[in-house]
mmCIF file of C-alpha atoms in Angstrom:
data_model
loop_
_atom_site.group_PDB
_atom_site.id
_atom_site.type_symbol
_atom_site.label_atom_id
_atom_site.label_comp_id
_atom_site.label_asym_id
_atom_site.label_seq_id
_atom_site.Cartn_x
_atom_site.Cartn_y
_atom_site.Cartn_z
ATOM 1 C CA LEU A 1 -86.274 0.049 47.054
ATOM 2 C CA LEU A 2 -87.860 -1.657 50.038
ATOM 3 C CA SER A 3 -85.175 -4.329 50.001
ATOM 4 C CA SER A 4 -82.454 -1.654 50.046
ATOM 5 C CA ARG A 5 -84.248 0.179 52.808
ATOM 6 C CA GLU A 6 -84.532 -3.058 54.779
ATOM 7 C CA THR A 7 -80.770 -3.641 54.490
ATOM 8 C CA VAL A 8 -80.007 -0.160 55.796
ATOM 9 C CA SER A 9 -82.582 -0.632 58.528
ATOM 10 C CA MET A 10 -81.077 -4.000 59.460
ATOM 11 C CA LEU A 11 -77.647 -2.443 59.833
ATOM 12 C CA ILE A 12 -78.981 0.488 61.865
ATOM 13 C CA ASP A 13 -81.944 -0.777 63.899
ATOM 14 C CA LYS A 14 -81.849 -4.567 63.448
ATOM 15 C CA GLY A 15 -84.561 -4.407 60.764
ATOM 16 C CA GLU A 16 -87.425 -3.525 63.050
ATOM 17 C CA ALA A 17 -88.676 -0.753 60.787
ATOM 18 C CA THR A 18 -89.145 -2.480 57.451
ATOM 19 C CA SER A 19 -88.806 -6.271 57.523
ATOM 20 C CA ILE A 20 -92.542 -7.094 57.427
ATOM 21 C CA GLU A 21 -93.290 -4.471 54.784
ATOM 22 C CA ALA A 22 -90.452 -5.671 52.521
ATOM 23 C CA LYS A 23 -91.459 -9.347 52.716
ATOM 24 C CA GLU A 24 -94.956 -8.500 51.505
ATOM 25 C CA HIS A 25 -93.568 -7.058 48.251
ATOM 26 C CA LEU A 26 -91.226 -9.866 47.166
ATOM 27 C CA GLY A 27 -93.867 -11.736 45.190
ATOM 28 C CA ASP A 28 -93.592 -15.390 44.204
ATOM 29 C CA ALA A 29 -90.071 -16.623 44.944
ATOM 30 C CA ASN A 30 -90.485 -19.482 42.451
ATOM 31 C CA ASP A 31 -91.301 -17.191 39.522
ATOM 32 C CA PRO A 32 -88.100 -17.019 37.387
ATOM 33 C CA GLY A 33 -89.206 -13.629 36.048
ATOM 34 C CA ASN A 34 -89.458 -12.123 39.531
ATOM 35 C CA LYS A 35 -86.828 -9.346 39.482
ATOM 36 C CA PHE A 36 -87.497 -8.564 43.140
ATOM 37 C CA MET A 37 -85.823 -11.839 44.099
ATOM 38 C CA GLU A 38 -82.604 -10.792 42.342
ATOM 39 C CA MET A 39 -82.507 -7.661 44.465
ATOM 40 C CA PHE A 40 -83.486 -9.667 47.537
ATOM 41 C CA TYR A 41 -80.515 -12.026 47.181
ATOM 42 C CA TYR A 42 -78.184 -9.136 46.418
ATOM 43 C CA GLN A 43 -79.335 -7.307 49.557
ATOM 44 C CA GLN A 44 -79.086 -10.461 51.659
ATOM 45 C CA VAL A 45 -75.472 -10.970 50.567
ATOM 46 C CA LEU A 46 -74.610 -7.356 51.447
ATOM 47 C CA ARG A 47 -76.444 -7.489 54.739
ATOM 48 C CA ASN A 48 -74.918 -10.758 55.894
ATOM 49 C CA PHE A 49 -71.428 -9.725 54.820
ATOM 50 C CA TRP A 50 -71.569 -6.460 56.768
ATOM 51 C CA LEU A 51 -73.061 -8.212 59.801
ATOM 52 C CA GLY A 52 -70.278 -10.818 59.707
ATOM 53 C CA TYR A 53 -72.417 -13.851 58.885
ATOM 54 C CA GLY A 54 -70.144 -15.636 56.410
ATOM 55 C CA GLU A 55 -72.188 -18.820 56.023
ATOM 56 C CA ARG A 56 -75.402 -16.869 55.468
ATOM 57 C CA CYS A 57 -73.596 -14.682 52.941
ATOM 58 C CA ARG A 58 -72.498 -17.861 51.163
ATOM 59 C CA HIS A 59 -76.037 -19.273 51.196
ATOM 60 C CA PHE A 60 -77.580 -16.179 49.623
ATOM 61 C CA ALA A 61 -74.690 -15.721 47.184
ATOM 62 C CA GLN A 62 -75.251 -19.210 45.810
ATOM 63 C CA LYS A 63 -78.974 -18.533 45.472
ATOM 64 C CA GLY A 64 -78.178 -15.240 43.720
ATOM 65 C CA PHE A 65 -75.723 -16.948 41.331
ATOM 66 C CA ALA A 66 -78.482 -19.366 40.322
ATOM 67 C CA ARG A 67 -80.912 -16.542 39.614
ATOM 68 C CA ILE A 68 -78.974 -13.477 38.414
ATOM 69 C CA PRO A 69 -77.512 -13.459 34.875
ATOM 70 C CA GLN A 70 -73.698 -13.472 34.893
ATOM 71 C CA GLY A 71 -73.242 -10.201 33.027
ATOM 72 C CA LYS A 72 -75.287 -8.147 35.482
ATOM 73 C CA TYR A 73 -73.528 -5.722 37.780
ATOM 74 C CA PHE A 74 -75.225 -7.252 40.858
ATOM 75 C CA PHE A 75 -73.715 -10.623 39.947
ATOM 76 C CA HIS A 76 -70.193 -9.201 40.240
ATOM 77 C CA ILE A 77 -70.960 -7.366 43.474
ATOM 78 C CA ILE A 78 -72.286 -10.581 44.986
ATOM 79 C CA LYS A 79 -69.082 -12.331 43.885
ATOM 80 C CA PHE A 80 -66.975 -9.633 45.528
ATOM 81 C CA TYR A 81 -68.677 -9.759 48.927
ATOM 82 C CA TYR A 82 -68.920 -13.534 48.784
ATOM 83 C CA GLY A 83 -65.194 -13.675 48.001
ATOM 84 C CA LEU A 84 -64.407 -11.486 51.016
ATOM 85 C CA SER A 85 -66.561 -13.742 53.204
ATOM 86 C CA LEU A 86 -64.742 -16.810 51.915
ATOM 87 C CA LEU A 87 -61.397 -15.156 52.654
ATOM 88 C CA GLU A 88 -62.528 -14.419 56.218
ATOM 89 C CA MET A 89 -63.463 -18.086 56.619
ATOM 90 C CA LEU A 90 -60.075 -19.118 55.197
ATOM 91 C CA LYS A 91 -58.280 -16.926 57.751
ATOM 92 C CA LYS A 92 -59.895 -19.029 60.480
ATOM 93 C CA LYS A 93 -59.581 -22.456 58.849
ATOM 94 C CA SER A 94 -57.847 -23.551 55.675
ATOM 95 C CA ASN A 95 -60.150 -25.182 53.130
ATOM 96 C CA TYR A 96 -59.085 -26.173 49.625
ATOM 97 C CA VAL A 97 -62.588 -25.873 48.122
ATOM 98 C CA ARG A 98 -63.079 -22.341 49.470
ATOM 99 C CA PHE A 99 -59.590 -21.367 48.318
ATOM 100 C CA LYS A 100 -60.426 -22.553 44.797
ATOM 101 C CA GLU A 101 -63.725 -20.639 44.922
ATOM 102 C CA VAL A 102 -61.816 -17.448 45.749
ATOM 103 C CA GLU A 103 -59.440 -18.053 42.850
ATOM 104 C CA GLU A 104 -62.427 -18.557 40.499
ATOM 105 C CA ILE A 105 -64.044 -15.342 41.744
ATOM 106 C CA ILE A 106 -60.808 -13.445 41.119
ATOM 107 C CA GLU A 107 -60.572 -14.912 37.607
ATOM 108 C CA SER A 108 -64.148 -13.863 36.809
ATOM 109 C CA LEU A 109 -63.547 -10.339 38.133
ATOM 110 C CA GLN A 110 -60.399 -10.102 35.982
ATOM 111 C CA VAL A 111 -62.657 -10.625 32.965
ATOM 112 C CA ALA A 112 -65.283 -8.208 34.300
ATOM 113 C CA VAL A 113 -62.702 -5.456 34.892
ATOM 114 C CA GLU A 114 -62.042 -5.398 31.137
ATOM 115 C CA HIS A 115 -65.662 -4.288 30.613
ATOM 116 C CA ALA A 116 -66.273 -2.159 33.707
ATOM 117 C CA ASP A 117 -62.898 -1.027 35.031
ATOM 118 C CA SER A 118 -64.095 1.826 37.247
ATOM 119 C CA ASN A 119 -66.791 -0.356 38.842
ATOM 120 C CA ILE A 120 -64.786 -3.530 39.398
ATOM 121 C CA ARG A 121 -61.047 -2.767 39.675
ATOM 122 C CA ASN A 122 -61.011 -1.847 43.382
ATOM 123 C CA LYS A 123 -62.960 -4.999 44.218
ATOM 124 C CA LEU A 124 -60.561 -7.194 42.267
ATOM 125 C CA GLU A 125 -57.523 -5.545 43.870
ATOM 126 C CA LEU A 126 -58.914 -5.950 47.383
ATOM 127 C CA LEU A 127 -59.638 -9.650 46.851
ATOM 128 C CA GLN A 128 -56.141 -10.121 45.433
ATOM 129 C CA ALA A 129 -54.612 -8.225 48.383
ATOM 130 C CA GLU A 130 -56.443 -10.408 50.875
ATOM 131 C CA LEU A 131 -55.387 -13.565 49.039
ATOM 132 C CA HIS A 132 -51.742 -12.445 48.965
ATOM 133 C CA GLY A 133 -51.996 -11.587 52.656
ATOM 134 C CA LEU A 134 -53.176 -15.131 53.372
ATOM 135 C CA GLY A 135 -50.257 -16.487 51.382
ATOM 136 C CA ALA A 136 -47.702 -14.379 53.296
ATOM 137 C CA ARG A 137 -46.720 -12.439 50.175
ATOM 138 C CA HIS A 138 -46.278 -9.140 52.017
ATOM 139 C CA ASN A 139 -45.025 -6.861 49.228
ATOM 140 C CA GLU A 140 -47.767 -7.948 46.826
ATOM 141 C CA ALA A 141 -50.437 -7.620 49.527
ATOM 142 C CA VAL A 142 -49.366 -4.087 50.504
ATOM 143 C CA ALA A 143 -49.188 -2.930 46.873
ATOM 144 C CA LEU A 144 -52.658 -4.340 46.173
ATOM 145 C CA TYR A 145 -54.202 -2.868 49.338
ATOM 146 C CA ASN A 146 -52.853 0.537 48.304
ATOM 147 C CA ALA A 147 -54.136 0.020 44.749
ATOM 148 C CA ALA A 148 -57.597 -1.015 46.024
ATOM 149 C CA ILE A 149 -57.803 2.075 48.230
ATOM 150 C CA ALA A 150 -56.745 4.351 45.351
ATOM 151 C CA SER A 151 -59.133 2.692 42.855
ATOM 152 C CA ALA A 152 -62.081 2.931 45.231
ATOM 153 C CA LYS A 153 -61.283 6.589 45.880
ATOM 154 C CA LYS A 154 -60.982 7.311 42.158
ATOM 155 C CA SER A 155 -64.343 5.625 41.510
ATOM 156 C CA LYS A 156 -65.897 7.487 44.464
ATOM 157 C CA PHE A 157 -66.883 4.249 46.246
ATOM 158 C CA ILE A 158 -66.316 5.722 49.690
ATOM 159 C CA HIS A 159 -67.678 2.682 51.538
ATOM 160 C CA GLU A 160 -65.399 0.346 49.581
ATOM 161 C CA GLN A 161 -62.477 2.707 50.143
ATOM 162 C CA GLY A 162 -63.236 2.406 53.856
ATOM 163 C CA LEU A 163 -63.477 -1.355 53.544
ATOM 164 C CA ALA A 164 -60.095 -1.533 51.777
ATOM 165 C CA CYS A 165 -58.543 0.699 54.469
ATOM 166 C CA GLU A 166 -60.079 -1.461 57.198
ATOM 167 C CA ARG A 167 -58.827 -4.693 55.631
ATOM 168 C CA ALA A 168 -55.365 -3.170 55.138
ATOM 169 C CA GLY A 169 -55.397 -2.098 58.789
ATOM 170 C CA LEU A 170 -56.290 -5.612 59.896
ATOM 171 C CA TYR A 171 -53.504 -6.997 57.737
ATOM 172 C CA TYR A 172 -50.940 -4.565 59.159
ATOM 173 C CA LYS A 173 -52.114 -5.357 62.693
ATOM 174 C CA LYS A 174 -51.705 -9.093 62.067
ATOM 175 C CA MET A 175 -48.204 -8.472 60.710
ATOM 176 C CA GLY A 176 -47.251 -6.423 63.787
ATOM 177 C CA PHE A 177 -47.098 -2.996 62.103
ATOM 178 C CA ALA A 178 -49.118 -1.058 64.676
ATOM 179 C CA ARG A 179 -48.480 2.428 63.249
ATOM 180 C CA ASP A 180 -49.535 1.434 59.718
ATOM 181 C CA ALA A 181 -52.574 -0.370 61.137
ATOM 182 C CA LEU A 182 -53.647 2.728 63.082
ATOM 183 C CA VAL A 183 -53.271 4.989 60.037
ATOM 184 C CA HIS A 184 -55.447 2.682 57.945
ATOM 185 C CA PHE A 185 -58.055 2.260 60.685
ATOM 186 C CA GLN A 186 -58.289 6.047 60.978
ATOM 187 C CA GLN A 187 -58.714 6.333 57.195
ATOM 188 C CA ALA A 188 -61.409 3.637 57.302
ATOM 189 C CA HIS A 189 -63.212 5.491 60.096
ATOM 190 C CA ALA A 190 -63.134 8.734 58.087
ATOM 191 C CA CYS A 191 -64.497 6.972 54.988
ATOM 192 C CA TYR A 192 -67.289 5.223 56.885
ATOM 193 C CA LYS A 193 -68.209 8.485 58.612
ATOM 194 C CA GLU A 194 -68.372 10.283 55.270
ATOM 195 C CA TRP A 195 -70.494 7.423 53.902
ATOM 196 C CA GLY A 196 -72.911 7.964 56.781
ATOM 197 C CA SER A 197 -72.168 4.835 58.771
#
């Protein structure tokens, strides 16, 4: 709980309220049975993704992958946000290794969606949309952005619905479709506001 509270605090007040208190409760980082560290890495990935620190997100994702069992829900969430961070890095500079990592993340989420459709589908669709957008496959990207928004809404993941709308808006803006971009940015704003952001 303290780790979650610290993430929210970091996003709101730069972590001044809880960072010392949370660090005191993590326990021994080297203890493989320390469940607090799993949550710590999960929260660090979320925090660094939302703050736009792609390399830090990558660092904590890799630490989380080494510690969190593959079947756990947190494992898939880390993969999702790590995948989005990798895609952001790829938009700035092409990198074959990162591209392959994104493809592997998508493949693993395709397996996970078979077991937890309502929890994973919107994440998979958003990653696929972003990848198609990078590859200039406009029709596929648009269809997948719309699917990701609808899946997130259906699953009541309002923050991820906002994220999908925001990413779709950025894609439309890049493609020169100002009206579509504005509509999606407005939808993203409404979702984030409802989420409490």
